[in-house]
JSON list of C-alpha atoms in Angstrom, two decimals:
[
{"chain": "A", "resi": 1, "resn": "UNK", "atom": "CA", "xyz": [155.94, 336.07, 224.13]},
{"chain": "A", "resi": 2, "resn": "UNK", "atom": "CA", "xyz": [153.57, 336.58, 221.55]},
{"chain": "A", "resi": 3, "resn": "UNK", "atom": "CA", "xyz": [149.51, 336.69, 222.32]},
{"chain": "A", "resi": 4, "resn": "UNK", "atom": "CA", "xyz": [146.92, 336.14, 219.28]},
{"chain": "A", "resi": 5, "resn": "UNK", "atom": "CA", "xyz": [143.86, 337.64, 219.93]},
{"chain": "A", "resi": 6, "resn": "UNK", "atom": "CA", "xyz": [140.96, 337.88, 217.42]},
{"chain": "A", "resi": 7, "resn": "UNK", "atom": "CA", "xyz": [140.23, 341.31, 217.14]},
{"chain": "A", "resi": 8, "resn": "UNK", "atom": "CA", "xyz": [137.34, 343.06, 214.87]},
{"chain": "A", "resi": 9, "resn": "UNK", "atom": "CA", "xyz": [134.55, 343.36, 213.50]},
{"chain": "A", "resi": 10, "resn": "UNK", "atom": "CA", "xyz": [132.18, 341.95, 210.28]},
{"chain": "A", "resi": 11, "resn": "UNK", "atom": "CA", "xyz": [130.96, 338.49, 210.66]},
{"chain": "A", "resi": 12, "resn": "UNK", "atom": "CA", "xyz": [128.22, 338.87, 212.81]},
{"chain": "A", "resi": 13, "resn": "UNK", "atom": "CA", "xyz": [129.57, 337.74, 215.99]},
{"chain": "A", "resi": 14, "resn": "UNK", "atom": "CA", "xyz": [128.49, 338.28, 219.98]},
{"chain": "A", "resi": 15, "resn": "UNK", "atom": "CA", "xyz": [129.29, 342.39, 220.23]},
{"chain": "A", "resi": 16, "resn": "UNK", "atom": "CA", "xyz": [132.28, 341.89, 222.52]},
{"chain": "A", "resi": 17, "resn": "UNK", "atom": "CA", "xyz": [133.99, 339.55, 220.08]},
{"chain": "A", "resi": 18, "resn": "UNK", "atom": "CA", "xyz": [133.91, 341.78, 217.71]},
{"chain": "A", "resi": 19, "resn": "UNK", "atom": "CA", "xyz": [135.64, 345.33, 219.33]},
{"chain": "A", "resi": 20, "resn": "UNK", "atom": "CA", "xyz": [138.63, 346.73, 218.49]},
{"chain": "A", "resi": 21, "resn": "UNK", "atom": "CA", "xyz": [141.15, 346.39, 221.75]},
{"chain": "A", "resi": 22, "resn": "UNK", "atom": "CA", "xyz": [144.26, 348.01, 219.79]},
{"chain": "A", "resi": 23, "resn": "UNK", "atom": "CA", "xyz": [144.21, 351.86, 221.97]},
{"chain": "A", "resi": 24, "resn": "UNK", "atom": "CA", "xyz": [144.01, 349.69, 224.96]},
{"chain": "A", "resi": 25, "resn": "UNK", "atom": "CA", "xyz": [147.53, 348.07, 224.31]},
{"chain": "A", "resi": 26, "resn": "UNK", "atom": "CA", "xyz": [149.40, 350.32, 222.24]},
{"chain": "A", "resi": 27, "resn": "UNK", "atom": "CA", "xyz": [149.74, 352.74, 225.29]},
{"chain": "A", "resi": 28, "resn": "UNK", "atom": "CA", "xyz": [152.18, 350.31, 226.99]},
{"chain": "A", "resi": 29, "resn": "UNK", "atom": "CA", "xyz": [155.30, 351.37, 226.11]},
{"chain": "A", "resi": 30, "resn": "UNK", "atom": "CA", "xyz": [157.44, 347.89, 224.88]},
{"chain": "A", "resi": 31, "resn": "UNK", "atom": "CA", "xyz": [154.87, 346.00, 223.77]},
{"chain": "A", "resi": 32, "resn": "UNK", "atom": "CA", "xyz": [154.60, 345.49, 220.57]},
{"chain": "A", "resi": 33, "resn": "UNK", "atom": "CA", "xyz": [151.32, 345.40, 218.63]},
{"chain": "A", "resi": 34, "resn": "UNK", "atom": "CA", "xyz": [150.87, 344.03, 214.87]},
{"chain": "A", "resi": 35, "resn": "UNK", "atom": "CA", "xyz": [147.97, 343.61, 212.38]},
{"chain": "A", "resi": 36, "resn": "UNK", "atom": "CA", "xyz": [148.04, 341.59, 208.89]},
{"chain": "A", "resi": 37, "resn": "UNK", "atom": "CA", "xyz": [145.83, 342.32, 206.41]},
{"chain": "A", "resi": 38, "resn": "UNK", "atom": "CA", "xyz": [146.27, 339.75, 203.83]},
{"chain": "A", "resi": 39, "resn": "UNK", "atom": "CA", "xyz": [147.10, 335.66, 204.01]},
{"chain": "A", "resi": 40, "resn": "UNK", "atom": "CA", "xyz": [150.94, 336.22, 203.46]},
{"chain": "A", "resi": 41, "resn": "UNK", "atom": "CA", "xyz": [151.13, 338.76, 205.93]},
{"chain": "A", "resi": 42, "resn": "UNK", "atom": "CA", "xyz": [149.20, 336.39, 208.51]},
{"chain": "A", "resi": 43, "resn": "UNK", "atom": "CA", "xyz": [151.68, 333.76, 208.00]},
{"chain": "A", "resi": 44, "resn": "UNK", "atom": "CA", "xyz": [155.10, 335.65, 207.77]},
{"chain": "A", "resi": 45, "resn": "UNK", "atom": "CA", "xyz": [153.79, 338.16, 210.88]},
{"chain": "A", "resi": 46, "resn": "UNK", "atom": "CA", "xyz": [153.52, 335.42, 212.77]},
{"chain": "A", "resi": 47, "resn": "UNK", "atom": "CA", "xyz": [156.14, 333.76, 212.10]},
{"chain": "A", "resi": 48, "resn": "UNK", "atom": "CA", "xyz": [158.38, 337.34, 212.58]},
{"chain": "A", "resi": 49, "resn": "UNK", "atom": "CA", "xyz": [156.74, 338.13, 215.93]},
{"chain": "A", "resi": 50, "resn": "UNK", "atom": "CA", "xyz": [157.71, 334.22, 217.62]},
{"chain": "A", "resi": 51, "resn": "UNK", "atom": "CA", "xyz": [161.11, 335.01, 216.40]},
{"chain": "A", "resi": 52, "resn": "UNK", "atom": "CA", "xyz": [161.43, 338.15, 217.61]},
{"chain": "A", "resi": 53, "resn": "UNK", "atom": "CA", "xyz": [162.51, 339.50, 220.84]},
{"chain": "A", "resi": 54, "resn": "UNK", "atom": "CA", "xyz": [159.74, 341.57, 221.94]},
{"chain": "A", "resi": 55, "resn": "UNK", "atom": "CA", "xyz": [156.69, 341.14, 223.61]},
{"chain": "A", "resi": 56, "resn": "UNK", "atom": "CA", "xyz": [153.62, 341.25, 221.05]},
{"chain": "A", "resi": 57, "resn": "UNK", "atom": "CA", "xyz": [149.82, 341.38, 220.72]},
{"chain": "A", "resi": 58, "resn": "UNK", "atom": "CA", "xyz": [149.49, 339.69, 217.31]},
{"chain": "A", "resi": 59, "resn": "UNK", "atom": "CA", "xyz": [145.39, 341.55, 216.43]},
{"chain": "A", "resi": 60, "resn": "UNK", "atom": "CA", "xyz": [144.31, 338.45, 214.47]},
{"chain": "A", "resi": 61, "resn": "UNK", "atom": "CA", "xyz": [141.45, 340.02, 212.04]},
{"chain": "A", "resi": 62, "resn": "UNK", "atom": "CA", "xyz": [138.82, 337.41, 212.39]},
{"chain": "A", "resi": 63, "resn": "UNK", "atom": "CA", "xyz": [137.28, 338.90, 209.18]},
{"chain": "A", "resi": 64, "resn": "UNK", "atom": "CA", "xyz": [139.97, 336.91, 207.06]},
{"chain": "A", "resi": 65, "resn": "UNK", "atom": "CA", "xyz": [139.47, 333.83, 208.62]},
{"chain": "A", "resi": 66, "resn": "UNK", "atom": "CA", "xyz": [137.75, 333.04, 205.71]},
{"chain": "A", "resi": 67, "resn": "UNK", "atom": "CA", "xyz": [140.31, 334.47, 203.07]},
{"chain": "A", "resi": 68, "resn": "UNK", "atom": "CA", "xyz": [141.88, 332.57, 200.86]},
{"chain": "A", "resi": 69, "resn": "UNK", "atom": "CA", "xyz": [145.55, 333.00, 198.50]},
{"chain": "A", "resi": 70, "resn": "UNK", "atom": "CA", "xyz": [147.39, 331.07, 196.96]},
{"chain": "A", "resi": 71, "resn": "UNK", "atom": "CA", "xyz": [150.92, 331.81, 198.30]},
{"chain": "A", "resi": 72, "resn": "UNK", "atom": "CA", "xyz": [154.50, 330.31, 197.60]},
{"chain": "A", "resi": 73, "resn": "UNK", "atom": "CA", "xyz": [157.26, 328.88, 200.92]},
{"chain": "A", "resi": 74, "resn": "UNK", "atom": "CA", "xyz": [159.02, 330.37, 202.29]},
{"chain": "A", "resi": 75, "resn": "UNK", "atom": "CA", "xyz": [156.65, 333.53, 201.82]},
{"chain": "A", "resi": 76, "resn": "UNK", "atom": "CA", "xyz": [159.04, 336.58, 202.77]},
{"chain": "A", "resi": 77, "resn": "UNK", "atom": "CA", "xyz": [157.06, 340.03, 203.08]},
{"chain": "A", "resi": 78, "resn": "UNK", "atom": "CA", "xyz": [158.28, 343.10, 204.54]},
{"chain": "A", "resi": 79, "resn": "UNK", "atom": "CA", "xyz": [159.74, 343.53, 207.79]},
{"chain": "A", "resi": 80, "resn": "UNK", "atom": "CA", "xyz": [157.43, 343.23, 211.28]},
{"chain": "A", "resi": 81, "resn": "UNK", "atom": "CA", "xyz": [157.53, 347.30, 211.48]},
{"chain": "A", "resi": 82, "resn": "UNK", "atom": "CA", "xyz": [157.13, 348.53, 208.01]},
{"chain": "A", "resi": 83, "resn": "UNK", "atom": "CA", "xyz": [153.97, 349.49, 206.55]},
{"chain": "A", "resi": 84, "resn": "UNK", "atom": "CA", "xyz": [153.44, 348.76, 202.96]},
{"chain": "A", "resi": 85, "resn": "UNK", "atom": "CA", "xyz": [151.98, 350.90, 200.09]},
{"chain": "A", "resi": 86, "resn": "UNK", "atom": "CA", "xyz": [149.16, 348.65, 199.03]},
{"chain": "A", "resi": 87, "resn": "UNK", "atom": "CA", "xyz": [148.13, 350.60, 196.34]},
{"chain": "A", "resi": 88, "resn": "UNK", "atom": "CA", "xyz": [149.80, 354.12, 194.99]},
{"chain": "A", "resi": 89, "resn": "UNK", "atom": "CA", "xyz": [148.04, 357.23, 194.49]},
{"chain": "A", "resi": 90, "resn": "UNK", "atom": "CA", "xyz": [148.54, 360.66, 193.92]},
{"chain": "A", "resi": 91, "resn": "UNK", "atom": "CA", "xyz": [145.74, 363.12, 195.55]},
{"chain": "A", "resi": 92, "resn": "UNK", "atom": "CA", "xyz": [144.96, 361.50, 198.83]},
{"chain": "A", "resi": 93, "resn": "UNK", "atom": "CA", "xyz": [146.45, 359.26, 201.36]},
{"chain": "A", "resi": 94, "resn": "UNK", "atom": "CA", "xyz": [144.28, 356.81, 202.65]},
{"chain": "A", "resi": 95, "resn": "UNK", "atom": "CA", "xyz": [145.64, 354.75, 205.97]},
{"chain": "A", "resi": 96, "resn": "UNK", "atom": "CA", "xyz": [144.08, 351.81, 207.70]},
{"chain": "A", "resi": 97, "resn": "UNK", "atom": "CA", "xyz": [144.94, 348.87, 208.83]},
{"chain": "A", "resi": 98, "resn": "UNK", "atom": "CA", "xyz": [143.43, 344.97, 209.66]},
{"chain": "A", "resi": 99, "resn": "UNK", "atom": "CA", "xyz": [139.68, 344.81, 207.65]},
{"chain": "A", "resi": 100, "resn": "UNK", "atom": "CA", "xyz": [140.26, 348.52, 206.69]},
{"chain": "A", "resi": 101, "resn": "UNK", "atom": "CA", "xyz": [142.87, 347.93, 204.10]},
{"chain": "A", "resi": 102, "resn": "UNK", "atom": "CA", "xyz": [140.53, 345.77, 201.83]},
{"chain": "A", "resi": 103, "resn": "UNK", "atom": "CA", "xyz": [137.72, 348.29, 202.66]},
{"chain": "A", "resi": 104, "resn": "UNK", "atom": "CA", "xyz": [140.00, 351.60, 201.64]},
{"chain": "A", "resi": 105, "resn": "UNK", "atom": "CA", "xyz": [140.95, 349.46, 198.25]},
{"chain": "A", "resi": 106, "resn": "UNK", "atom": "CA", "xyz": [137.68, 349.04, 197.83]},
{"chain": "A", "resi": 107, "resn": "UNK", "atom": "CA", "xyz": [137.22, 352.53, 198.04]},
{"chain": "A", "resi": 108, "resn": "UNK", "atom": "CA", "xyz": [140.08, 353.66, 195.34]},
{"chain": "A", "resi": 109, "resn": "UNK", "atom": "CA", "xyz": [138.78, 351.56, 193.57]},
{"chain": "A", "resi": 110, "resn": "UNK", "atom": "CA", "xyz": [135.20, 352.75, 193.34]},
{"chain": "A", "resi": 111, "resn": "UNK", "atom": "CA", "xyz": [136.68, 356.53, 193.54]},
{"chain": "A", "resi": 112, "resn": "UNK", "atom": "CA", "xyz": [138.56, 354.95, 189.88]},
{"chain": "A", "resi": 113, "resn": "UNK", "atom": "CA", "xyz": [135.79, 354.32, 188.01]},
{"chain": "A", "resi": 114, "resn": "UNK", "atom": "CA", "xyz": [133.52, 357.30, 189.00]},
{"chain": "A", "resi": 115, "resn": "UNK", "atom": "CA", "xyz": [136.38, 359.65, 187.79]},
{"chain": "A", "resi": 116, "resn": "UNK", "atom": "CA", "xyz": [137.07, 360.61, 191.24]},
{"chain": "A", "resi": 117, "resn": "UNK", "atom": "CA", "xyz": [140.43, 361.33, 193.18]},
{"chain": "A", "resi": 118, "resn": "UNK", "atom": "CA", "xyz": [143.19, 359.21, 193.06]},
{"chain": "A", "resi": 119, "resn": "UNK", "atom": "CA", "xyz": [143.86, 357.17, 196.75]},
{"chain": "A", "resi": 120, "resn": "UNK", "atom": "CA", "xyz": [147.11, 356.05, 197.73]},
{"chain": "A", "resi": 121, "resn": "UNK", "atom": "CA", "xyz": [146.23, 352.70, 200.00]},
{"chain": "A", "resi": 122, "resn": "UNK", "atom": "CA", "xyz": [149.05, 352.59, 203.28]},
{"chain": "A", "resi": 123, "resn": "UNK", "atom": "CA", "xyz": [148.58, 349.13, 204.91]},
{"chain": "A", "resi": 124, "resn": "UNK", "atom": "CA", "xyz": [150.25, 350.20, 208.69]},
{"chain": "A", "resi": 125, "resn": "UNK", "atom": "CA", "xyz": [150.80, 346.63, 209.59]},
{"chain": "A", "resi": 126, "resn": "UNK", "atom": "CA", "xyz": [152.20, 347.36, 213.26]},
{"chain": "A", "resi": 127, "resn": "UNK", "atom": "CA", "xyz": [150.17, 349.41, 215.25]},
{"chain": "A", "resi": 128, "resn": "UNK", "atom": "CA", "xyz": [152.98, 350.52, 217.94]},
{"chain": "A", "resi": 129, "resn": "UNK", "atom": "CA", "xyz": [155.33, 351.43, 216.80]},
{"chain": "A", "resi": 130, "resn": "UNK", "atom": "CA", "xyz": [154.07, 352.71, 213.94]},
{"chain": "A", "resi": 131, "resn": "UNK", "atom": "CA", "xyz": [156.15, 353.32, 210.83]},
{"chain": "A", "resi": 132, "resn": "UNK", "atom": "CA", "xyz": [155.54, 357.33, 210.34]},
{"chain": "A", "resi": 133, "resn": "UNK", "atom": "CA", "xyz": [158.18, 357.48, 207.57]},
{"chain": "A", "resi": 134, "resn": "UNK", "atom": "CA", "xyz": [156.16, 355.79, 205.28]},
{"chain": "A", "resi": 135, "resn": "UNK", "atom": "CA", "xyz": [152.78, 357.40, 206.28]},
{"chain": "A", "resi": 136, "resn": "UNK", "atom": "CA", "xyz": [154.46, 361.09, 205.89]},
{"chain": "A", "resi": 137, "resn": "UNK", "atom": "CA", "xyz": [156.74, 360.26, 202.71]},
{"chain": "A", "resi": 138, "resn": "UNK", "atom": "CA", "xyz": [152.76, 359.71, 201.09]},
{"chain": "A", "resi": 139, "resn": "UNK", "atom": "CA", "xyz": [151.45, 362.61, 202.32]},
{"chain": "A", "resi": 140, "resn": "UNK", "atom": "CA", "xyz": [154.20, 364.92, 201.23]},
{"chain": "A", "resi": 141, "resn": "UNK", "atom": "CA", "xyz": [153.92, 363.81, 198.13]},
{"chain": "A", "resi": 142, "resn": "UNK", "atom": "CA", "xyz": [149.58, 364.34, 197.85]},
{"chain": "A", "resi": 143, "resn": "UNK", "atom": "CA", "xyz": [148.87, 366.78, 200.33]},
{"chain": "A", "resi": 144, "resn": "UNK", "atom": "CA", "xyz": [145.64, 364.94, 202.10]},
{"chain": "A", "resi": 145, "resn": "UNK", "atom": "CA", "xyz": [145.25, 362.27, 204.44]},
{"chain": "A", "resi": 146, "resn": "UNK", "atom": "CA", "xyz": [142.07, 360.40, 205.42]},
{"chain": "A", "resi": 147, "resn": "UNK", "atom": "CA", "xyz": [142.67, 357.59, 208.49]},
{"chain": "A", "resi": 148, "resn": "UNK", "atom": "CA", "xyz": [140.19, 354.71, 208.41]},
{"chain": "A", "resi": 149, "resn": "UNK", "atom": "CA", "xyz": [139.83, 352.28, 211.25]},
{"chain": "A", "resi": 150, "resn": "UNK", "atom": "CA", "xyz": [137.26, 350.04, 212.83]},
{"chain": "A", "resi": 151, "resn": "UNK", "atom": "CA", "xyz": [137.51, 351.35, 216.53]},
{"chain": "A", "resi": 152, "resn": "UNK", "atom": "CA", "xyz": [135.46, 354.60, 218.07]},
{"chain": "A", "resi": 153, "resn": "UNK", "atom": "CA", "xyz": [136.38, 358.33, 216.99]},
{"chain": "A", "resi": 154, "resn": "UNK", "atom": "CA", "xyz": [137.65, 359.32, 220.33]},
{"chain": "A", "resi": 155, "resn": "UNK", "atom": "CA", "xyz": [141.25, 358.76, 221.34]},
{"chain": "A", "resi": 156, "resn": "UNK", "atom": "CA", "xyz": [141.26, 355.91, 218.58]},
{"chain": "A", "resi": 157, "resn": "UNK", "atom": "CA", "xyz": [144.47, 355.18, 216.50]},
{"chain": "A", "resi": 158, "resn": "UNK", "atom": "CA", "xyz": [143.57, 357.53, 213.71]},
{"chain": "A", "resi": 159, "resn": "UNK", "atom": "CA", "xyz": [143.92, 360.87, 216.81]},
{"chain": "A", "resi": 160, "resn": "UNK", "atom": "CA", "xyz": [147.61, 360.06, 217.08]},
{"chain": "A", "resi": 161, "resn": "UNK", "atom": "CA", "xyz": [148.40, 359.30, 213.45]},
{"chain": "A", "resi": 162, "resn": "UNK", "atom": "CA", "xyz": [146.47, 362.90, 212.71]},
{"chain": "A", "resi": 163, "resn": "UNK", "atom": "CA", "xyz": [148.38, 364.63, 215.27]},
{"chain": "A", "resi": 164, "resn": "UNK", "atom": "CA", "xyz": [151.96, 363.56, 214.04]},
{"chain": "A", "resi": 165, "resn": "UNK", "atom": "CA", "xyz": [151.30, 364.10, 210.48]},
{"chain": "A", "resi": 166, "resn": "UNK", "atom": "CA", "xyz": [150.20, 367.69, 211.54]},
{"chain": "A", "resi": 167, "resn": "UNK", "atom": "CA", "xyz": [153.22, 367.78, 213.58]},
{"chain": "A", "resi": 168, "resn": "UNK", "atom": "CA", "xyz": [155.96, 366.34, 210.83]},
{"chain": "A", "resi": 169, "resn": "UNK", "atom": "CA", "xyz": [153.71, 367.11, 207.96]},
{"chain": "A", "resi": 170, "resn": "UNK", "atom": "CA", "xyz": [152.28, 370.98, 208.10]},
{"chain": "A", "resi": 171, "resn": "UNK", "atom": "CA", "xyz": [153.82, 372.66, 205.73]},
{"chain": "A", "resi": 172, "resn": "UNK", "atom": "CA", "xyz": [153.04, 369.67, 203.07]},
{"chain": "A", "resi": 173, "resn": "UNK", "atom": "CA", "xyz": [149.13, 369.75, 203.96]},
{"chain": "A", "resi": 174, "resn": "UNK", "atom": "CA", "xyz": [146.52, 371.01, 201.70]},
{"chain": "A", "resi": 175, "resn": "UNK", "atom": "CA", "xyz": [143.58, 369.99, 204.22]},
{"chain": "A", "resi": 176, "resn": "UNK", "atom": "CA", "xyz": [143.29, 368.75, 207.68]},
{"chain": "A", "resi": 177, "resn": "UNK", "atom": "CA", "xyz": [143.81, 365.33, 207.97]},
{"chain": "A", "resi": 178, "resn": "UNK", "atom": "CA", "xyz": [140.19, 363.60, 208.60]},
{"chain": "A", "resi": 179, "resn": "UNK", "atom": "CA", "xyz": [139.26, 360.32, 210.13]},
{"chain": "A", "resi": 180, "resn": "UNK", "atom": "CA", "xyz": [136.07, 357.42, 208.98]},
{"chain": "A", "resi": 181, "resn": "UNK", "atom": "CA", "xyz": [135.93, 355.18, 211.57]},
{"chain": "A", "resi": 182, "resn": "UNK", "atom": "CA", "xyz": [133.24, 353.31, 213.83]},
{"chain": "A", "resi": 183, "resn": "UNK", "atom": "CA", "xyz": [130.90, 354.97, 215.91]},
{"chain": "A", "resi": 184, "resn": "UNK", "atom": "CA", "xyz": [131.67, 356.50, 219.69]},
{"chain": "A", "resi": 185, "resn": "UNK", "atom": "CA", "xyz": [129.11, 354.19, 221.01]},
{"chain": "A", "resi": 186, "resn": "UNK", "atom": "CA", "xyz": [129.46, 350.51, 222.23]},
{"chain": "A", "resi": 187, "resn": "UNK", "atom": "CA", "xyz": [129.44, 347.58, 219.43]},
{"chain": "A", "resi": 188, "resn": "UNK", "atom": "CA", "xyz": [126.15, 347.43, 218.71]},
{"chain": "A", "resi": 189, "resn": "UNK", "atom": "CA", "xyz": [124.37, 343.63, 217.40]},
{"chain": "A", "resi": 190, "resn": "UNK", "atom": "CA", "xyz": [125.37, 341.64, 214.44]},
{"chain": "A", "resi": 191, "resn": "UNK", "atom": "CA", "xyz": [122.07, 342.93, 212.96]},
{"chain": "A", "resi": 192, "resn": "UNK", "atom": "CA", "xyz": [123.26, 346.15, 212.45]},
{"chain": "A", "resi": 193, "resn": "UNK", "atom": "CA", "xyz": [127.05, 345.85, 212.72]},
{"chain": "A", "resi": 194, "resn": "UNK", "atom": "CA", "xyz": [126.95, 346.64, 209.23]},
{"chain": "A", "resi": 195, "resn": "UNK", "atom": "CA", "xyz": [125.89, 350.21, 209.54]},
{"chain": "A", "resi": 196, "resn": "UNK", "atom": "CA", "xyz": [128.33, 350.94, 212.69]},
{"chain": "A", "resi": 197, "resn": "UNK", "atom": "CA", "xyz": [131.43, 349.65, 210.44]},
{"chain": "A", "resi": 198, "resn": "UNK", "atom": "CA", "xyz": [133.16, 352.05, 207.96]},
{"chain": "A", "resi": 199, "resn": "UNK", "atom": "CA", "xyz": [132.15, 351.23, 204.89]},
{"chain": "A", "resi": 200, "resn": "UNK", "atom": "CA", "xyz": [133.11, 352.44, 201.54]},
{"chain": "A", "resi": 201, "resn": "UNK", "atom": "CA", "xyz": [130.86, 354.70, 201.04]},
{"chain": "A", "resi": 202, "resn": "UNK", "atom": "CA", "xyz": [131.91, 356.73, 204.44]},
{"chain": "A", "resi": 203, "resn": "UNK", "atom": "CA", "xyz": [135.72, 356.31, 203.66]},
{"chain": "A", "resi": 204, "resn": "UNK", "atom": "CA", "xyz": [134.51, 357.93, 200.03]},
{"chain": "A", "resi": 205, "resn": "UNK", "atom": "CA", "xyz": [132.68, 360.68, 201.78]},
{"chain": "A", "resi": 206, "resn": "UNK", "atom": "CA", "xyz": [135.41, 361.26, 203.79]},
{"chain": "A", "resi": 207, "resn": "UNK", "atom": "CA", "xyz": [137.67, 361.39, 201.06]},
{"chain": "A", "resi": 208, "resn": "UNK", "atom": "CA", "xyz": [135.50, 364.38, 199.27]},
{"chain": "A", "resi": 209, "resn": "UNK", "atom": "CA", "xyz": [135.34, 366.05, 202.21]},
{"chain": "A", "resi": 210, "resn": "UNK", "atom": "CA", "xyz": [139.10, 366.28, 202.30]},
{"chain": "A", "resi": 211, "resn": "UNK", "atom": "CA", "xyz": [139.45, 367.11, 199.02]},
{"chain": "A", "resi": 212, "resn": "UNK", "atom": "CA", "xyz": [137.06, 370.06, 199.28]},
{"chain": "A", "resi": 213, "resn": "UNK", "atom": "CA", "xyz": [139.21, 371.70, 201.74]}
]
């Protein structure tokens, strides 16, 4: 079985359309929960998840309802599990996931042209489980790690991906791995949904942070 449910925040929608249910779900062990970020992933995801032979939660970013690419059948990505180096870098590790991914582009982007650190972009893709081996095989190689998602600070995704890379990780570390994410309060109106979301300038401030460590 396979449930789509539109999930996130950005287009100035009623405040409880908008939240970010992932912690909720990826506590239940079996269940499988996935995220696209981009209008191949979308499709193939999908398309993966029906086939597969575990129950998902398919987080359907309603953000890129609106996103457009022109793609070529039968699109093929990487498997359901694997996350997916989006963009390489070499002094920080930037994760996120759904809206975040464009966002933490965005942000190496920006951090590019002002002469600033170099980000290494991990799209995680499925939520639980979640593919460490690609997360950790990035920060061994640059030493920092900055986790950006939508959902509150407290006991959000970005607490359990910062506990395991200080758990499989240490030794590799140059800084403790930091988080920009939404606010711990509820999601406030569309009005000012745009200062509660992470942004690129807090994923950038985030970043320097980290790097002055």
């Amino acid at each position: 079985m396979v449930i789509r449910i539109p999930s996130f925040g950005g287009i100035g929608s009623p405040e409880h359309h908008s939240e970010s249910p992932e912690t909720y779900f990826v506590h239940t062990a079996g269940l499988r929960v996935v995220s696209p970020s981009t209008p191949a992933d979308a499709y193939s995801m999908l398309r993966e998840a029906i086939a597969g032979d575990d129950p998902t939660l398919y987080l359907e970013p309603v953000r890129h309802y609106w996103a457009r690419k022109d793609v070529e059948f039968p699109i093929v990505t990487e498997p359901l599990h694997q996350a997916v180096v989006r963009r390489p870098g070499d002094d920080v590790t930037v994760v996120a996931y759904g809206n975040m991914v464009r966002v933490a582009l965005d942000a190496a982007e920006a951090a590019v042209e002002d002469n600033g650190p170099s980000l290494e972009v991990i799209d995680l893709r499925s939520l639980s489980p979640i593919d460490f081996d690609t997360v950790l095989a990035s920060v061994q190689k640059t030493g920092r790690c900055v986790v950006v998602h939508e959902a509150s600070r407290t006991l959000g995704l970005g607490a359990e991906i910062a506990a395991v890379v200080h758990e499989r990780a240490f030794y590799h570390l140059q800084a403790p791995v930091l988080r920009a994410t939404g606010f711990d309060t509820p999601y406030p109106p569309a009005q000012i949904e745009g200062h509660w979301l992470p942004g690129v300038e807090r994923v950038l401030d985030t970043v320097l942070a980290v790097m002055e460590h």
